[in-house]
């Protein structure tokens, strides 16, 4: 595995409010990396900053030899780093097919768009059935699939997903996680932000924990699943009592 | 009122409405994509009219033919204004953006208006084509060629715009940016380029309307604000998110104004338009042609 995306000492702020404090992490090619942490920890800010929607106040984002933190958002998409944003942000009044076509806007993606479309329809057959339907008339789960499909149309090398399971029924969440695994098997590196820490850690090769804008822990998914502090804070286990410790 | 004069009034309402429609589509496009109200839209219309007049007087080119010159000229003016002025406003957020866009475009209105007065004097001018006053006569309803030509070109432009927005990649990028600029960026669209192209396109549409105004009515440096207001009424009628809906809404306003002018009295024609404007705001604030 080769080093792929590196974030080095990133600080980010909204006005006077600092949201990220010296965040460093790295993602290797082919990995699934999960980022967990409580609400307001800065997870979404971190993804938005990598995607170029928010400028860091200092620090760097490096993809191979390319510095991403100086590029506008659309150029970062061209480099193959694509975000499926929180809340999906579909083009609601446009059709499913138009949403997918727009996902392949950058030049190299546009050239391959018929092939990619075929692939996306294989992953999400429902999108092919509904291709003429307006995006905002679909159910939450279908919209999330469309959001992921639209991102795939841009030919991502690194796909970043912000809370893909938010507000979805358990069965659909299961389905989305299976598809994340499948996309990873097909060679897409995944950076996953989730409230649903258990499923994220089960799926991920490695994970980072972000609290109050700082990376406070890292390890493999398995390690973190069995770490007491993580179990108490994110997996809903009560602190071990004295009785249990004996 | 006889059926004949009713028909004549209706037809003239259609003709005026076509110009309202084209003017309003330009404003709606800029409003929908850049999310700012360009008060100087009417001044761009006026400038377009003067370019048409100037080409007619110096080169003797028919105003309908010279659209091929007028549109690119105003497209370039639009690019220039975006790069120098609007680009700095479009980045702002929320209230700051609204306030600044109103102030700056109002200031631009004064600048362009005074510039026009200095260049062209305050006299009202018009383009006197050789076929002025001639036209078709259908069952006693007269249709001057100048107005007929304007309406047909307006219709054709609307169809072309519809095709461009829904069936080409740059057009879809405009719709996508209008819907959600961040999602557009995440799809790989260079939104600043979209803003620039959209503003230039808005100026081009204004110039087409300006040409029609110069051919069918007449032009002076002070007409801009009247057309901005008309276009504003039309985009509220259509629904502020509806770019192409502005054309039928413009036709509607033109017809209503013409009929009320004939039935109630010429002094009230503007009033009826504004009453409808208020009724739409109260009863159907999302607009008549907006998809809910």
Coordinates of C-alpha atoms in Angstrom, one line a residue:
Chain A
X1 CA 0.0 0.0 0.0
X2 CA 1.3 3.4 -1.0
X3 CA 0.7 6.7 0.7
X4 CA -2.0 8.4 -1.1
X5 CA -3.6 11.3 0.7
X6 CA -1.8 13.1 3.4
X7 CA -3.1 15.9 5.7
X8 CA -0.5 17.7 7.6
X9 CA -1.1 20.0 10.6
X10 CA -4.3 21.4 9.3
X11 CA -6.0 24.3 11.0
X12 CA -9.4 25.6 9.9
X13 CA -11.8 28.2 11.3
X14 CA -15.1 29.8 10.8
X15 CA -14.4 33.4 11.5
X16 CA -13.1 33.5 15.1
X17 CA -14.2 29.9 15.8
X18 CA -11.4 27.5 15.2
X19 CA -12.8 24.1 14.1
X20 CA -9.7 22.0 13.4
X21 CA -6.5 22.1 15.4
X22 CA -3.4 20.7 13.8
X23 CA -5.1 17.7 12.2
X24 CA -2.8 15.2 10.6
X25 CA -3.7 12.0 9.0
X26 CA -2.9 9.8 6.1
X27 CA -4.8 7.5 3.8
X28 CA -3.2 4.7 1.8
X29 CA -4.4 3.7 -1.6
X30 CA -7.1 1.0 -1.4
X31 CA -8.0 1.6 2.2
X32 CA -11.3 2.2 3.9
X33 CA -10.7 4.9 6.5
X34 CA -13.4 5.8 9.0
X35 CA -13.5 9.0 10.9
X36 CA -15.7 8.9 14.0
X37 CA -16.4 11.5 16.7
X38 CA -19.2 13.3 18.4
X39 CA -21.3 16.0 16.8
X40 CA -19.5 19.3 16.3
X41 CA -16.1 17.6 16.4
X42 CA -15.2 19.0 13.0
X43 CA -15.7 15.9 10.9
X44 CA -17.7 17.7 8.2
X45 CA -15.3 20.6 8.3
X46 CA -12.4 18.3 7.7
X47 CA -14.1 16.7 4.6
X48 CA -15.2 20.1 3.3
X49 CA -11.7 21.4 3.6
X50 CA -10.2 18.5 1.7
X51 CA -12.8 19.0 -1.0
X52 CA -11.9 22.6 -1.4
X53 CA -15.2 24.1 -0.2
X54 CA -13.5 25.5 2.8
X55 CA -10.0 27.0 3.0
X56 CA -7.7 25.9 5.8
X57 CA -6.0 28.7 7.7
X58 CA -2.8 26.6 7.7
X59 CA -1.5 23.1 6.9
X60 CA -1.4 21.1 3.7
X61 CA -3.4 18.5 1.9
X62 CA -1.3 16.4 -0.4
X63 CA -2.5 13.8 -3.0
X64 CA 0.6 12.0 -4.2
X65 CA 2.7 14.9 -5.5
X66 CA -0.3 17.3 -5.9
X67 CA -1.1 20.0 -3.3
X68 CA -4.8 20.0 -3.0
X69 CA -5.2 22.8 -0.5
X70 CA -4.4 25.5 -3.0
X71 CA -6.8 24.2 -5.7
X72 CA -10.4 25.3 -6.2
X73 CA -13.1 22.7 -5.5
X74 CA -13.7 21.7 -9.2
X75 CA -10.0 21.0 -9.8
X76 CA -9.9 18.8 -6.7
X77 CA -12.8 16.8 -8.3
X78 CA -10.6 16.6 -11.5
X79 CA -7.9 15.0 -9.4
X80 CA -10.3 12.3 -8.4
X81 CA -11.1 13.4 -4.8
X82 CA -14.8 13.5 -4.6
X83 CA -17.2 14.2 -1.7
X84 CA -20.7 12.9 -1.2
X85 CA -21.8 15.7 1.1
X86 CA -23.9 15.6 4.2
X87 CA -27.6 15.9 3.3
X88 CA -26.8 14.6 -0.2
X89 CA -27.2 18.0 -1.9
X90 CA -28.8 16.6 -5.1
X91 CA -30.0 18.8 -7.9
X92 CA -33.6 18.2 -6.8
X93 CA -35.5 19.6 -9.7
X94 CA -33.4 17.8 -12.3
X95 CA -33.9 14.1 -13.2
X96 CA -31.9 11.2 -11.9
X97 CA -30.1 10.9 -15.3
X98 CA -29.3 14.6 -15.4
X99 CA -27.9 14.4 -11.9
X100 CA -25.6 11.5 -13.0
X101 CA -24.6 13.3 -16.1
X102 CA -23.6 16.4 -14.1
X103 CA -21.5 14.1 -11.9
X104 CA -19.3 13.4 -15.0
X105 CA -18.7 17.1 -15.7
X106 CA -14.9 17.1 -15.6
X107 CA -13.3 16.3 -19.0
X108 CA -11.9 12.8 -18.5
X109 CA -15.0 11.7 -16.6
X110 CA -17.2 13.0 -19.5
X111 CA -15.3 11.0 -22.0
X112 CA -16.0 7.8 -20.1
X113 CA -19.5 8.7 -19.0
X114 CA -21.4 6.0 -20.9
X115 CA -19.2 3.3 -19.5
X116 CA -19.4 4.7 -16.0
X117 CA -23.2 5.1 -16.2
X118 CA -23.5 1.4 -17.1
X119 CA -21.4 0.6 -14.0
X120 CA -23.4 2.9 -11.7
X121 CA -26.7 1.3 -13.0
X122 CA -25.2 -2.1 -12.2
X123 CA -24.5 -1.0 -8.6
X124 CA -27.8 0.7 -8.2
X125 CA -30.5 -0.9 -10.5
X126 CA -33.1 1.4 -9.0
X127 CA -31.4 4.4 -10.5
X128 CA -31.8 2.9 -14.0
X129 CA -35.5 2.3 -13.4
X130 CA -36.0 5.8 -12.1
X131 CA -33.7 7.7 -14.5
X132 CA -36.4 10.0 -15.8
X133 CA -37.8 10.8 -12.3
X134 CA -37.0 14.1 -10.6
X135 CA -34.4 13.6 -7.8
X136 CA -36.4 15.3 -5.1
X137 CA -39.4 12.9 -5.6
X138 CA -37.4 9.9 -4.5
X139 CA -37.1 8.3 -1.1
X140 CA -34.2 9.1 1.3
X141 CA -32.4 5.8 0.5
X142 CA -32.8 6.2 -3.2
X143 CA -31.5 9.8 -2.9
X144 CA -28.4 8.6 -1.0
X145 CA -27.8 6.1 -3.8
X146 CA -28.1 8.8 -6.4
X147 CA -25.7 11.0 -4.4
X148 CA -23.1 8.1 -4.4
X149 CA -23.9 7.3 -8.0
X150 CA -23.3 11.0 -9.0
X151 CA -20.0 11.0 -7.2
X152 CA -18.9 7.7 -8.9
X153 CA -19.7 9.4 -12.3
X154 CA -16.7 11.7 -11.6
X155 CA -14.4 8.6 -11.5
X156 CA -13.2 9.0 -7.9
X157 CA -9.8 7.6 -6.7
X158 CA -10.7 8.8 -3.2
X159 CA -14.4 8.8 -2.3
X160 CA -15.4 10.8 0.8
X161 CA -18.8 10.0 2.3
X162 CA -20.2 12.3 5.0
X163 CA -22.8 10.5 7.1
X164 CA -24.2 8.4 4.3
X165 CA -26.5 6.5 6.8
X166 CA -28.1 9.6 8.3
X167 CA -31.9 9.3 8.5
X168 CA -32.1 6.0 6.7
X169 CA -33.8 2.8 7.7
X170 CA -31.5 0.0 9.0
X171 CA -32.0 -2.2 6.0
X172 CA -31.0 0.6 3.6
X173 CA -28.1 1.4 5.8
X174 CA -27.0 -2.2 5.5
X175 CA -27.3 -1.9 1.7
X176 CA -25.3 1.3 1.6
X177 CA -22.5 -0.2 3.7
X178 CA -22.4 -3.3 1.4
X179 CA -22.0 -1.0 -1.6
X180 CA -19.2 0.9 0.1
X181 CA -17.4 -2.4 0.6
X182 CA -18.0 -3.3 -3.1
X183 CA -16.8 0.0 -4.4
X184 CA -13.6 -0.5 -2.3
X185 CA -13.1 -4.0 -3.7
X186 CA -13.3 -2.4 -7.1
X187 CA -10.4 -0.1 -6.3
X188 CA -11.9 3.1 -4.8
X189 CA -10.2 4.4 -1.7
X190 CA -12.9 5.3 0.9
X191 CA -12.9 8.0 3.6
X192 CA -16.0 7.6 5.6
X193 CA -17.5 9.9 8.3
X194 CA -20.1 8.2 10.4
X195 CA -22.2 8.6 13.5
X196 CA -22.9 4.9 13.2
X197 CA -19.6 4.1 14.8
X198 CA -20.0 0.4 15.1
X199 CA -20.8 -0.3 11.5
X200 CA -18.1 2.1 10.3
X201 CA -15.4 0.5 12.5
X202 CA -16.5 -3.0 11.4
X203 CA -16.1 -2.0 7.8
X204 CA -12.9 0.2 8.0
X205 CA -9.4 -1.0 7.8
X206 CA -8.3 1.9 10.0
X207 CA -10.0 4.7 11.7
X208 CA -9.3 8.1 13.3
X209 CA -11.2 9.6 16.2
X210 CA -11.8 13.4 16.1
X211 CA -12.9 15.3 19.2
X212 CA -13.2 19.0 19.5
X213 CA -11.2 19.5 16.3
X214 CA -8.3 17.3 17.3
X215 CA -7.3 13.8 16.4
X216 CA -7.4 12.0 19.7
X217 CA -6.9 8.4 18.6
X218 CA -6.3 6.1 15.7
X219 CA -6.0 2.4 15.1
X220 CA -7.3 -0.4 13.0
X221 CA -11.1 -0.8 13.0
X222 CA -10.8 -4.0 15.1
X223 CA -8.6 -2.4 17.7
X224 CA -10.9 0.5 18.2
X225 CA -14.0 -1.8 18.4
X226 CA -12.4 -3.4 21.4
X227 CA -11.0 -0.3 23.0
X228 CA -12.7 0.5 26.3
X229 CA -12.9 4.2 25.9
X230 CA -14.2 4.0 22.4
X231 CA -16.8 1.4 23.5
X232 CA -18.0 3.7 26.2
X233 CA -18.0 6.9 24.2
X234 CA -19.3 5.7 20.8
X235 CA -20.6 2.2 21.0
X236 CA -23.1 2.6 23.8
X237 CA -21.4 0.4 26.4
X238 CA -21.7 1.4 30.1
X239 CA -18.4 1.9 31.9
X240 CA -17.2 -1.4 33.3
X241 CA -18.2 -1.7 37.0
X242 CA -15.9 -2.9 39.7
X243 CA -17.9 -6.1 39.9
X244 CA -17.3 -6.9 36.2
X245 CA -13.6 -6.1 36.5
X246 CA -13.1 -8.8 39.0
Chain B
X1 CA -65.7 47.5 -27.6
X2 CA -65.9 45.7 -30.9
X3 CA -64.5 42.3 -31.4
X4 CA -62.1 43.7 -33.9
X5 CA -60.6 46.3 -31.6
X6 CA -60.4 43.6 -28.9
X7 CA -58.4 41.4 -31.2
X8 CA -56.2 44.3 -32.1
X9 CA -55.5 45.1 -28.5
X10 CA -54.8 41.5 -27.7
X11 CA -52.3 41.2 -30.5
X12 CA -50.5 44.3 -29.5
X13 CA -50.4 43.0 -25.9
X14 CA -48.8 39.8 -27.2
X15 CA -46.1 41.9 -29.1
X16 CA -45.3 43.9 -26.0
X17 CA -45.4 40.8 -23.8
X18 CA -42.7 39.1 -26.0
X19 CA -40.3 42.0 -25.2
X20 CA -41.2 41.8 -21.5
X21 CA -40.5 38.0 -21.7
X22 CA -37.1 38.3 -23.2
X23 CA -36.0 41.1 -20.9
X24 CA -37.3 39.2 -17.9
X25 CA -35.6 35.9 -18.8
X26 CA -32.2 37.7 -18.7
X27 CA -32.9 39.1 -15.3
X28 CA -34.3 35.8 -14.1
X29 CA -31.2 33.9 -15.3
X30 CA -28.9 36.2 -13.4
X31 CA -31.1 36.2 -10.3
X32 CA -31.5 32.5 -10.3
X33 CA -27.8 31.6 -10.8
X34 CA -25.8 34.5 -9.2
X35 CA -28.5 35.0 -6.5
X36 CA -28.4 38.7 -6.8
X37 CA -30.7 41.3 -8.3
X38 CA -29.1 43.2 -11.1
X39 CA -30.8 46.6 -11.0
X40 CA -28.6 47.6 -14.0
X41 CA -30.4 45.0 -16.2
X42 CA -32.5 47.7 -17.8
X43 CA -29.4 49.8 -18.5
X44 CA -27.9 46.8 -20.4
X45 CA -31.1 46.7 -22.4
X46 CA -30.7 50.4 -23.1
X47 CA -27.1 49.9 -24.1
X48 CA -28.1 47.1 -26.5
X49 CA -30.7 49.4 -28.1
X50 CA -28.1 52.1 -28.7
X51 CA -25.6 49.6 -30.2
X52 CA -28.3 48.5 -32.5
X53 CA -29.2 52.1 -33.4
X54 CA -25.5 52.9 -34.0
X55 CA -25.0 50.0 -36.3
X56 CA -28.1 50.9 -38.2
X57 CA -27.1 54.5 -38.6
X58 CA -23.4 54.0 -39.5
X59 CA -23.5 50.7 -41.4
X60 CA -27.1 50.7 -42.4
X61 CA -27.7 47.1 -41.2
X62 CA -31.2 46.0 -40.5
X63 CA -31.8 45.8 -36.7
X64 CA -33.0 42.2 -36.9
X65 CA -29.9 41.2 -38.9
X66 CA -27.5 43.3 -36.7
X67 CA -28.5 41.2 -33.7
X68 CA -25.6 39.1 -34.8
X69 CA -23.4 42.1 -33.9
X70 CA -25.4 43.5 -30.9
X71 CA -25.6 40.2 -29.0
X72 CA -21.8 39.5 -29.0
X73 CA -21.1 43.2 -28.1
X74 CA -23.3 43.0 -25.0
X75 CA -22.0 39.5 -24.2
X76 CA -18.6 41.1 -24.0
X77 CA -19.9 44.0 -21.9
X78 CA -21.4 41.4 -19.6
X79 CA -18.1 39.5 -19.3
X80 CA -16.3 42.8 -18.6
X81 CA -18.8 43.8 -15.9
X82 CA -18.6 40.4 -14.3
X83 CA -14.8 40.4 -14.1
X84 CA -14.6 44.0 -12.9
X85 CA -17.6 44.4 -10.6
X86 CA -20.0 41.5 -10.0
X87 CA -17.3 38.8 -9.4
X88 CA -16.5 40.5 -6.1
X89 CA -20.1 40.5 -4.9
X90 CA -21.0 37.0 -5.9
X91 CA -18.6 35.6 -3.3
X92 CA -20.3 37.4 -0.4
X93 CA -22.8 35.5 1.6
X94 CA -26.3 36.1 2.8
X95 CA -27.5 39.6 3.6
X96 CA -24.1 41.1 2.7
X97 CA -24.5 39.8 -0.8
X98 CA -28.0 41.1 -1.2
X99 CA -27.2 44.6 0.1
X100 CA -24.0 44.9 -1.9
X101 CA -25.6 43.7 -5.1
X102 CA -28.4 46.2 -4.8
X103 CA -26.1 49.1 -4.0
X104 CA -23.5 48.3 -6.6
X105 CA -25.9 47.6 -9.4
X106 CA -27.8 50.8 -8.6
X107 CA -24.6 52.7 -8.8
X108 CA -23.8 51.1 -12.1
X109 CA -27.3 52.2 -13.3
X110 CA -26.4 55.8 -12.7
X111 CA -23.0 55.4 -14.3
X112 CA -24.3 53.7 -17.5
X113 CA -27.3 56.1 -17.7
X114 CA -25.0 59.2 -17.5
X115 CA -22.5 57.7 -19.9
X116 CA -25.3 57.1 -22.4
X117 CA -26.5 60.7 -22.0
X118 CA -23.0 62.0 -22.6
X119 CA -22.5 59.7 -25.7
X120 CA -25.9 59.8 -27.3
X121 CA -27.6 62.9 -25.7
X122 CA -30.9 62.7 -23.9
X123 CA -33.1 62.8 -27.0
X124 CA -35.4 59.9 -27.8
X125 CA -34.3 58.1 -30.9
X126 CA -35.8 55.3 -32.9
X127 CA -34.7 53.1 -35.8
X128 CA -36.7 54.0 -38.9
X129 CA -36.4 50.8 -41.1
X130 CA -37.7 51.1 -44.7
X131 CA -40.6 48.8 -43.9
X132 CA -41.8 50.8 -40.9
X133 CA -45.6 51.1 -40.9
X134 CA -46.0 48.1 -43.2
X135 CA -47.3 44.8 -42.0
X136 CA -49.7 42.0 -42.3
X137 CA -53.4 42.5 -42.2
X138 CA -55.3 39.5 -40.8
X139 CA -59.1 40.0 -40.8
X140 CA -58.6 43.7 -40.2
X141 CA -56.1 43.2 -37.4
X142 CA -52.9 44.9 -38.3
X143 CA -49.6 43.3 -37.4
X144 CA -46.6 45.6 -38.2
X145 CA -43.6 43.6 -39.5
X146 CA -41.3 45.2 -36.9
X147 CA -43.5 43.8 -34.1
X148 CA -44.1 40.5 -35.7
X149 CA -40.4 40.1 -36.3
X150 CA -39.7 40.9 -32.7
X151 CA -42.2 38.4 -31.4
X152 CA -40.9 35.6 -33.6
X153 CA -37.3 36.2 -32.7
X154 CA -38.3 36.3 -29.0
X155 CA -40.0 33.0 -29.4
X156 CA -37.0 31.5 -31.2
X157 CA -34.6 32.7 -28.6
X158 CA -36.7 31.2 -25.9
X159 CA -36.7 27.8 -27.6
X160 CA -32.9 28.0 -28.2
X161 CA -32.3 28.9 -24.6
X162 CA -34.5 26.0 -23.4
X163 CA -32.5 23.6 -25.6
X164 CA -29.2 25.1 -24.4
X165 CA -30.1 24.9 -20.7
X166 CA -31.6 21.4 -20.7
X167 CA -29.6 19.6 -23.4
X168 CA -26.0 20.8 -23.4
X169 CA -23.4 20.4 -20.7
X170 CA -22.7 24.1 -20.2
X171 CA -26.5 24.7 -20.0
X172 CA -26.9 22.0 -17.4
X173 CA -24.0 23.4 -15.4
X174 CA -26.0 26.7 -15.2
X175 CA -29.1 24.9 -13.9
X176 CA -27.0 22.9 -11.5
X177 CA -25.3 26.0 -10.1
X178 CA -28.7 27.8 -9.8
X179 CA -30.0 24.9 -7.8
X180 CA -27.0 24.4 -5.4
X181 CA -23.7 26.0 -6.1
X182 CA -21.7 23.8 -3.6
X183 CA -23.2 20.6 -5.1
X184 CA -22.2 22.0 -8.6
X185 CA -18.6 22.5 -7.4
X186 CA -18.5 19.0 -6.0
X187 CA -19.6 17.7 -9.4
X188 CA -16.5 19.4 -10.9
X189 CA -18.1 22.5 -12.3
X190 CA -16.1 25.7 -12.2
X191 CA -18.8 27.9 -10.8
X192 CA -17.0 31.2 -11.3
X193 CA -16.9 30.5 -15.0
X194 CA -20.6 29.6 -14.8
X195 CA -21.3 33.0 -13.1
X196 CA -19.4 34.8 -15.7
X197 CA -21.1 33.1 -18.6
X198 CA -24.5 33.5 -17.0
X199 CA -24.1 37.2 -16.5
X200 CA -22.9 37.7 -20.1
X201 CA -25.9 35.6 -21.3
X202 CA -28.2 37.8 -19.2
X203 CA -26.7 40.9 -20.8
X204 CA -27.2 39.3 -24.3
X205 CA -30.8 38.7 -23.6
X206 CA -31.2 42.3 -22.4
X207 CA -29.6 43.5 -25.7
X208 CA -32.2 41.6 -27.7
X209 CA -35.0 43.2 -25.8
X210 CA -33.3 46.6 -26.2
X211 CA -33.1 46.1 -30.0
X212 CA -36.9 45.4 -30.1
X213 CA -37.6 48.4 -27.9
X214 CA -35.6 50.6 -30.2
X215 CA -37.3 49.3 -33.3
X216 CA -40.9 49.3 -32.0
X217 CA -40.9 52.2 -29.6
X218 CA -37.9 54.4 -29.2
X219 CA -34.9 54.7 -26.9
X220 CA -33.5 57.3 -24.6
X221 CA -30.9 57.0 -21.8
X222 CA -33.5 57.1 -19.1
X223 CA -35.6 54.0 -20.1
X224 CA -33.5 51.5 -18.2
X225 CA -35.1 51.6 -14.8
X226 CA -38.6 51.2 -16.3
X227 CA -37.5 47.9 -17.9
X228 CA -35.8 46.7 -14.8
X229 CA -39.1 47.1 -13.0
X230 CA -41.1 45.5 -15.7
X231 CA -38.7 42.5 -15.7
X232 CA -38.9 42.3 -12.0
X233 CA -42.7 42.2 -12.0
X234 CA -42.5 39.4 -14.6
X235 CA -40.0 37.3 -12.7
X236 CA -42.2 37.5 -9.6
X237 CA -45.2 36.4 -11.7
X238 CA -43.2 33.5 -13.1
X239 CA -41.7 32.5 -9.8
X240 CA -38.2 33.6 -9.0
X241 CA -36.7 30.1 -9.6
X242 CA -38.2 29.8 -13.1
X243 CA -36.0 31.1 -15.8
X244 CA -38.0 30.0 -18.9
X245 CA -41.3 30.6 -17.1
X246 CA -40.5 34.3 -17.4
X247 CA -41.4 34.2 -21.1
X248 CA -45.1 33.2 -20.7
X249 CA -45.3 35.4 -17.7
X250 CA -44.1 38.3 -19.8
X251 CA -46.7 37.6 -22.5
X252 CA -49.3 37.5 -19.8
X253 CA -48.3 40.9 -18.4
X254 CA -48.2 42.4 -21.8
X255 CA -51.7 41.2 -22.6
X256 CA -53.2 42.2 -19.3
X257 CA -51.7 45.6 -19.5
X258 CA -53.0 46.1 -23.1
X259 CA -56.5 44.9 -22.3
X260 CA -56.8 46.9 -19.1
X261 CA -55.5 49.9 -21.0
X262 CA -58.3 49.5 -23.5
X263 CA -61.1 48.6 -21.1
X264 CA -60.4 50.7 -18.0
X265 CA -58.3 53.5 -19.5
X266 CA -54.8 54.0 -20.6
X267 CA -53.9 55.7 -17.3
X268 CA -54.6 52.5 -15.4
X269 CA -52.7 50.0 -17.5
X270 CA -49.6 50.0 -15.3
X271 CA -51.8 49.8 -12.2
X272 CA -53.5 46.6 -13.3
X273 CA -50.1 45.0 -13.9
X274 CA -49.1 45.9 -10.3
X275 CA -52.4 44.6 -8.9
X276 CA -51.8 41.3 -10.5
X277 CA -48.2 41.4 -9.1
X278 CA -49.6 41.9 -5.6
X279 CA -52.2 39.2 -6.0
X280 CA -49.6 36.7 -7.1
X281 CA -47.4 37.5 -4.2
X282 CA -50.4 37.0 -1.8
X283 CA -52.1 34.0 -3.3
X284 CA -49.3 32.1 -5.1
X285 CA -45.9 33.4 -3.8
X286 CA -44.0 30.7 -5.5
X287 CA -45.1 32.2 -8.8
X288 CA -47.3 31.1 -11.6
X289 CA -44.9 28.9 -13.6
X290 CA -42.7 27.6 -10.8
X291 CA -42.6 23.9 -10.3
X292 CA -43.5 23.5 -6.7

